C-alpha cells in the first residue's frame, strides 16, 4: 500500500496531531458553558456539521480500506463532537435543543443513510463505489468552506482582526497543508481537494491579519451600524473554528469571541450615549428650573 511508506505515515501522524489540537479548540467554550450552565448565544450547527463530516470520512476510509490514519483522527472527531453536542443539549434553551435534535437527525442520520444507500445502489464495484463516495465527500466538505467567507467579510468591513485569532488560523492552515500533502503522496484526489480549499482560505485569513493587524478598532458609531449583521453572522457560524480533521477540512470559523466583543462594544457605546443623553436631560431640567425660579422672583419683586 502507498501509505506503507515511512514518510507518508509520518505526514499522516503530523496531520493527526495538528487536527487533534484543532478538535480541542472549543474546549474553553464548553468549559464556560458548563460553568455558567448556559449556552448563551452559541449555536450547535458547527458541531453537528463537524460530526457529520467525520462520520462521512470514516465511511470513506472504511470503503477504501487501509486508511487507518483517516479513521483514527475522524473517530476522535466523532467522539469529541458528540461530547460537545451532549453538553450543548444539556444547557441550551428548549427551542435550541429542538433545532439541534432536528439537525442531528437530518445530517447525522438521514444524509449519512442516504450516502450509504447511494454508494451501494449506484456503484456495484468497489472502485466505482470509492470514486462516487470520494466525490460526495469532496462536494460536502468543500461546501462547508462557505463559513470562512463570513469572518473574512467582517474583517474587511471593520478593518479589525480582533474577530480572527491568528494562532488558530495558522494552526488550521498547517493542518490543511499536512493533509493535502498526505493526499498528494497517496495520490488521493478526494483527500487533496478539500484541503487545498482549506489552505486557500487559511492563507487569505493570514494575509488579512497582517494587512489589518495595526489598524485601530472600528469606532463605536461604525460598530452600531453593523450590530444586526454581527448578530446574524454569530447565528450562522458560532465558535474561530476551522477543523481540518484528517481529510475532511471542515471550515467553521468561529467568530463567537470576536463578535461578542463587537456586540459588547456596541452595547457600551449605547450605554455611553444614554448616559450623555440623561446628563443633557438633567442639565436642561436644571436650567429650566433655574429660569422658573428667576421668573418667580422677578414677579414677586414687581408685585412688592
Coordinates of C-alpha atoms in Angstrom, one line a residue:
X1 CA 0.0 0.0 0.0
X2 CA 1.1 3.6 -0.7
X3 CA 0.7 4.6 2.9
X4 CA 3.2 1.9 4.0
X5 CA 6.0 4.3 3.1
X6 CA 7.5 5.8 6.3
X7 CA 7.4 9.4 5.0
X8 CA 3.7 9.1 4.1
X9 CA 2.9 7.6 7.5
X10 CA 4.9 10.4 9.2
X11 CA 3.0 13.1 7.3
X12 CA -0.3 11.4 8.4
X13 CA 0.8 11.3 12.0
X14 CA 1.6 15.0 11.9
X15 CA -1.8 15.6 10.4
X16 CA -3.4 13.7 13.2
X17 CA -1.6 15.7 15.8
X18 CA -2.4 19.1 14.4
X19 CA -6.1 18.1 13.7
X20 CA -6.3 16.8 17.3
X21 CA -5.4 20.3 18.5
X22 CA -8.0 21.8 16.2
X23 CA -10.7 19.5 17.6
X24 CA -9.8 20.6 21.1
X25 CA -10.1 24.3 20.3
X26 CA -13.7 24.6 21.5
X27 CA -12.9 23.1 25.0
X28 CA -12.6 26.6 26.7
X29 CA -16.0 27.5 25.2
X30 CA -17.7 24.4 26.6
X31 CA -15.9 24.8 29.9
X32 CA -17.5 28.2 30.2
X33 CA -20.9 26.7 29.2
X34 CA -20.6 24.1 32.0
X35 CA -19.5 26.7 34.5
X36 CA -22.3 29.1 33.7
X37 CA -24.8 26.4 32.9
X38 CA -26.0 28.3 29.8
X39 CA -25.0 28.2 26.1
X40 CA -25.6 31.9 25.8
X41 CA -25.9 32.7 22.1
X42 CA -23.7 29.8 20.9
X43 CA -25.1 27.7 18.1
X44 CA -24.9 23.9 17.6
X45 CA -24.7 23.8 13.8
X46 CA -20.9 23.9 13.6
X47 CA -20.6 20.9 15.9
X48 CA -23.4 19.0 14.1
X49 CA -21.6 19.6 10.7
X50 CA -18.2 18.6 12.2
X51 CA -19.7 15.3 13.4
X52 CA -21.3 14.7 10.1
X53 CA -18.1 15.2 8.1
X54 CA -16.1 13.0 10.5
X55 CA -18.7 10.2 10.0
X56 CA -18.6 10.7 6.3
X57 CA -14.8 10.4 6.1
X58 CA -14.8 7.3 8.4
X59 CA -17.1 5.7 5.9
X60 CA -14.8 6.7 3.0
X61 CA -11.8 5.3 4.8
X62 CA -13.7 2.0 5.6
X63 CA -14.7 1.6 1.9
X64 CA -11.2 2.3 0.6
X65 CA -9.6 0.1 3.3
X66 CA -6.1 0.7 4.7
X67 CA -6.7 4.3 5.7
X68 CA -6.1 3.9 9.4
X69 CA -4.8 7.4 9.8
X70 CA -8.0 8.9 8.4
X71 CA -10.1 6.6 10.7
X72 CA -8.1 7.5 13.9
X73 CA -8.5 11.3 13.6
X74 CA -12.1 11.2 12.5
X75 CA -13.0 8.7 15.1
X76 CA -11.7 11.1 17.7
X77 CA -13.6 13.8 15.9
X78 CA -16.8 11.8 16.2
X79 CA -16.2 11.3 19.9
X80 CA -15.3 14.9 20.9
X81 CA -18.1 16.5 18.7
X82 CA -20.6 14.1 20.4
X83 CA -19.3 15.3 23.8
X84 CA -19.7 18.9 22.7
X85 CA -23.3 18.3 21.5
X86 CA -24.3 16.5 24.7
X87 CA -23.0 19.4 26.7
X88 CA -24.8 21.8 24.4
X89 CA -28.1 19.9 24.6
X90 CA -27.9 19.8 28.3
X91 CA -27.6 23.5 28.8
X92 CA -29.3 25.1 25.8
X93 CA -32.8 26.5 25.7
X94 CA -35.7 24.3 24.7
X95 CA -36.0 25.9 21.2
X96 CA -32.3 25.4 20.5
X97 CA -32.5 21.8 21.8
X98 CA -35.3 21.0 19.4
X99 CA -33.3 22.6 16.5
X100 CA -30.2 20.6 17.4
X101 CA -32.0 17.3 17.5
X102 CA -33.6 18.1 14.2
X103 CA -30.2 18.9 12.6
X104 CA -28.6 15.7 14.1
X105 CA -31.5 13.6 12.7
X106 CA -31.3 15.4 9.3
X107 CA -27.5 15.2 8.8
X108 CA -26.0 12.5 11.0
X109 CA -28.8 10.1 10.4
X110 CA -30.7 11.0 7.2
X111 CA -27.9 12.2 5.0
X112 CA -25.4 9.6 6.1
X113 CA -28.0 6.8 5.5
X114 CA -28.7 8.3 2.1
X115 CA -25.0 8.4 1.2
X116 CA -24.5 4.8 2.3
X117 CA -27.6 3.8 0.3
X118 CA -26.5 5.6 -2.9
X119 CA -22.9 4.2 -2.8
X120 CA -24.3 0.7 -2.6
X121 CA -27.1 1.1 -5.1
X122 CA -25.4 3.2 -7.8
X123 CA -21.9 1.7 -7.6
X124 CA -21.7 -2.1 -7.5
X125 CA -17.9 -2.4 -7.9
X126 CA -15.5 -1.3 -5.1
X127 CA -13.6 1.1 -7.4
X128 CA -16.7 2.8 -8.6
X129 CA -18.0 2.9 -5.0
X130 CA -14.8 4.6 -3.8
X131 CA -15.0 7.1 -6.7
X132 CA -18.6 8.0 -6.0
X133 CA -18.2 8.3 -2.3
X134 CA -14.9 10.3 -2.7
X135 CA -16.7 13.0 -4.8
X136 CA -19.6 13.1 -2.4
X137 CA -17.0 13.8 0.4
X138 CA -15.3 16.4 -1.7
X139 CA -18.5 18.3 -2.5
X140 CA -19.9 18.2 1.0
X141 CA -16.6 19.1 2.7
X142 CA -15.8 21.9 0.3
X143 CA -19.2 23.4 0.6
X144 CA -18.6 23.8 4.3
X145 CA -15.9 26.3 3.4
X146 CA -18.5 29.0 2.8
X147 CA -18.3 29.7 6.6
X148 CA -14.9 31.5 6.5
X149 CA -16.3 34.0 4.0
X150 CA -18.3 35.4 6.8
X151 CA -15.3 36.2 9.1
X152 CA -13.3 37.5 6.1
X153 CA -16.2 39.8 5.3
X154 CA -16.3 41.1 8.9
X155 CA -12.5 41.7 8.9
X156 CA -12.6 43.6 5.7
X157 CA -15.6 45.6 6.7
X158 CA -14.4 46.6 10.1
X159 CA -10.7 46.7 9.3
X160 CA -10.1 44.9 12.5
X161 CA -8.6 41.4 13.1
X162 CA -9.8 41.2 16.7
X163 CA -12.5 38.8 15.3
X164 CA -9.9 36.5 13.8
X165 CA -7.4 34.9 16.1
X166 CA -4.2 34.4 14.1
X167 CA -3.0 31.4 16.2
X168 CA -6.0 29.3 15.2
X169 CA -5.9 30.5 11.6
X170 CA -2.2 29.4 11.3
X171 CA -2.9 26.1 13.1
X172 CA -5.8 25.2 10.7
X173 CA -3.7 26.2 7.7
X174 CA -0.9 23.9 8.8
X175 CA -3.4 21.1 9.3
X176 CA -4.7 21.6 5.8
X177 CA -1.2 21.6 4.4
X178 CA -0.4 18.3 6.3
X179 CA -3.5 16.6 4.9
X180 CA -3.1 17.9 1.4
X181 CA 0.5 16.6 1.4
X182 CA -0.8 13.3 2.7
X183 CA -3.4 13.1 -0.1
X184 CA -0.8 14.0 -2.8
X185 CA 1.6 11.3 -1.5
X186 CA -1.3 8.8 -1.6
X187 CA -2.4 10.2 -5.0
X188 CA -5.8 10.5 -3.5
X189 CA -7.6 13.5 -5.1
X190 CA -10.5 13.2 -2.7
X191 CA -8.3 13.9 0.3
X192 CA -6.3 16.6 -1.6
X193 CA -9.0 18.9 -3.0
X194 CA -10.9 19.9 0.2
X195 CA -7.6 20.7 2.0
X196 CA -6.4 22.7 -1.0
X197 CA -9.5 24.9 -0.4
X198 CA -8.7 24.9 3.3
X199 CA -5.2 26.2 2.5
X200 CA -6.6 28.9 0.3
X201 CA -9.0 30.3 2.9
X202 CA -6.4 29.9 5.6
X203 CA -3.9 31.9 3.6
X204 CA -6.4 34.6 2.9
X205 CA -7.1 34.9 6.7
X206 CA -3.4 35.2 7.5
X207 CA -2.8 37.8 4.8
X208 CA -5.7 39.8 6.1
X209 CA -4.3 39.6 9.6
X210 CA -1.0 41.2 8.5
X211 CA -2.8 43.8 6.5
X212 CA -5.1 45.0 9.3
X213 CA -3.2 44.0 12.4
X214 CA -2.0 47.6 13.1
X215 CA -5.4 49.2 12.3
X216 CA -7.2 50.7 15.3
X217 CA -10.5 49.1 16.3
X218 CA -13.5 50.5 14.5
X219 CA -15.3 53.4 16.0
X220 CA -18.4 52.9 18.2
X221 CA -20.7 54.5 15.6
X222 CA -19.5 52.2 12.9
X223 CA -20.0 49.2 15.2
X224 CA -23.6 50.3 15.8
X225 CA -24.2 50.2 12.1
X226 CA -23.1 46.5 12.0
X227 CA -24.7 45.3 15.1
X228 CA -27.5 43.5 13.3
X229 CA -25.1 41.9 10.8
X230 CA -22.8 40.6 13.6
X231 CA -25.8 39.0 15.3
X232 CA -26.8 37.2 12.1
X233 CA -23.3 36.1 11.5
X234 CA -23.0 34.7 15.0
X235 CA -26.1 32.6 14.4
X236 CA -24.6 31.3 11.2
X237 CA -21.2 30.2 12.4
X238 CA -20.6 30.5 16.1
X239 CA -17.3 29.5 17.6
X240 CA -13.0 30.8 15.4
X241 CA -13.0 27.2 14.5
X242 CA -11.9 25.5 11.2
X243 CA -11.5 21.8 11.8
X244 CA -9.3 20.3 9.1
X245 CA -9.9 16.9 10.5
X246 CA -8.0 14.4 8.6
X247 CA -9.1 14.6 5.0
X248 CA -12.3 16.4 5.9
X249 CA -11.4 20.1 6.1
X250 CA -14.4 21.4 7.9
X251 CA -14.1 25.2 8.0
X252 CA -16.1 26.7 10.7
X253 CA -14.5 30.0 11.5
X254 CA -16.0 30.7 14.9
X255 CA -16.3 34.4 15.4
X256 CA -18.0 33.9 18.7
X257 CA -15.4 35.7 20.7
X258 CA -14.8 38.5 18.3
X259 CA -18.5 39.0 17.6
X260 CA -19.2 39.1 21.3
X261 CA -16.5 41.7 21.7
X262 CA -18.1 43.8 18.9
X263 CA -21.6 43.4 20.3
X264 CA -20.2 44.3 23.8
X265 CA -18.6 47.4 22.4
X266 CA -21.9 48.4 20.7
X267 CA -23.7 47.9 24.0
X268 CA -21.1 50.0 25.8
X269 CA -21.4 52.7 23.2
X270 CA -25.2 52.7 23.5
X271 CA -24.8 53.0 27.3
X272 CA -22.5 55.9 26.9
X273 CA -24.9 57.6 24.6
X274 CA -27.7 57.0 27.1
X275 CA -25.6 58.5 29.9
X276 CA -24.8 61.5 27.8
X277 CA -28.5 61.9 26.9
X278 CA -29.5 61.6 30.5
X279 CA -26.9 64.1 31.5
X280 CA -28.2 66.5 28.9
X281 CA -31.8 66.0 30.1
X282 CA -30.7 66.7 33.7
X283 CA -28.9 69.8 32.6
X284 CA -31.8 71.1 30.6
X285 CA -34.1 70.3 33.5
X286 CA -31.9 72.2 35.9
X287 CA -31.7 75.2 33.5
X288 CA -35.5 75.2 33.2
X289 CA -35.9 75.1 36.9
X290 CA -33.5 78.0 37.4
X291 CA -35.3 80.0 34.8
X292 CA -38.6 79.3 36.5
X293 CA -37.3 80.4 39.9
X294 CA -35.8 83.5 38.4
X295 CA -39.1 84.4 36.7
X296 CA -40.9 83.8 40.0
X297 CA -38.5 86.0 41.9
X298 CA -38.9 88.8 39.4
X299 CA -42.7 88.5 39.6
X300 CA -42.6 88.8 43.4
X301 CA -40.4 91.9 43.1
X302 CA -42.8 93.5 40.8
X303 CA -45.8 92.7 43.0
X304 CA -44.0 94.1 46.0

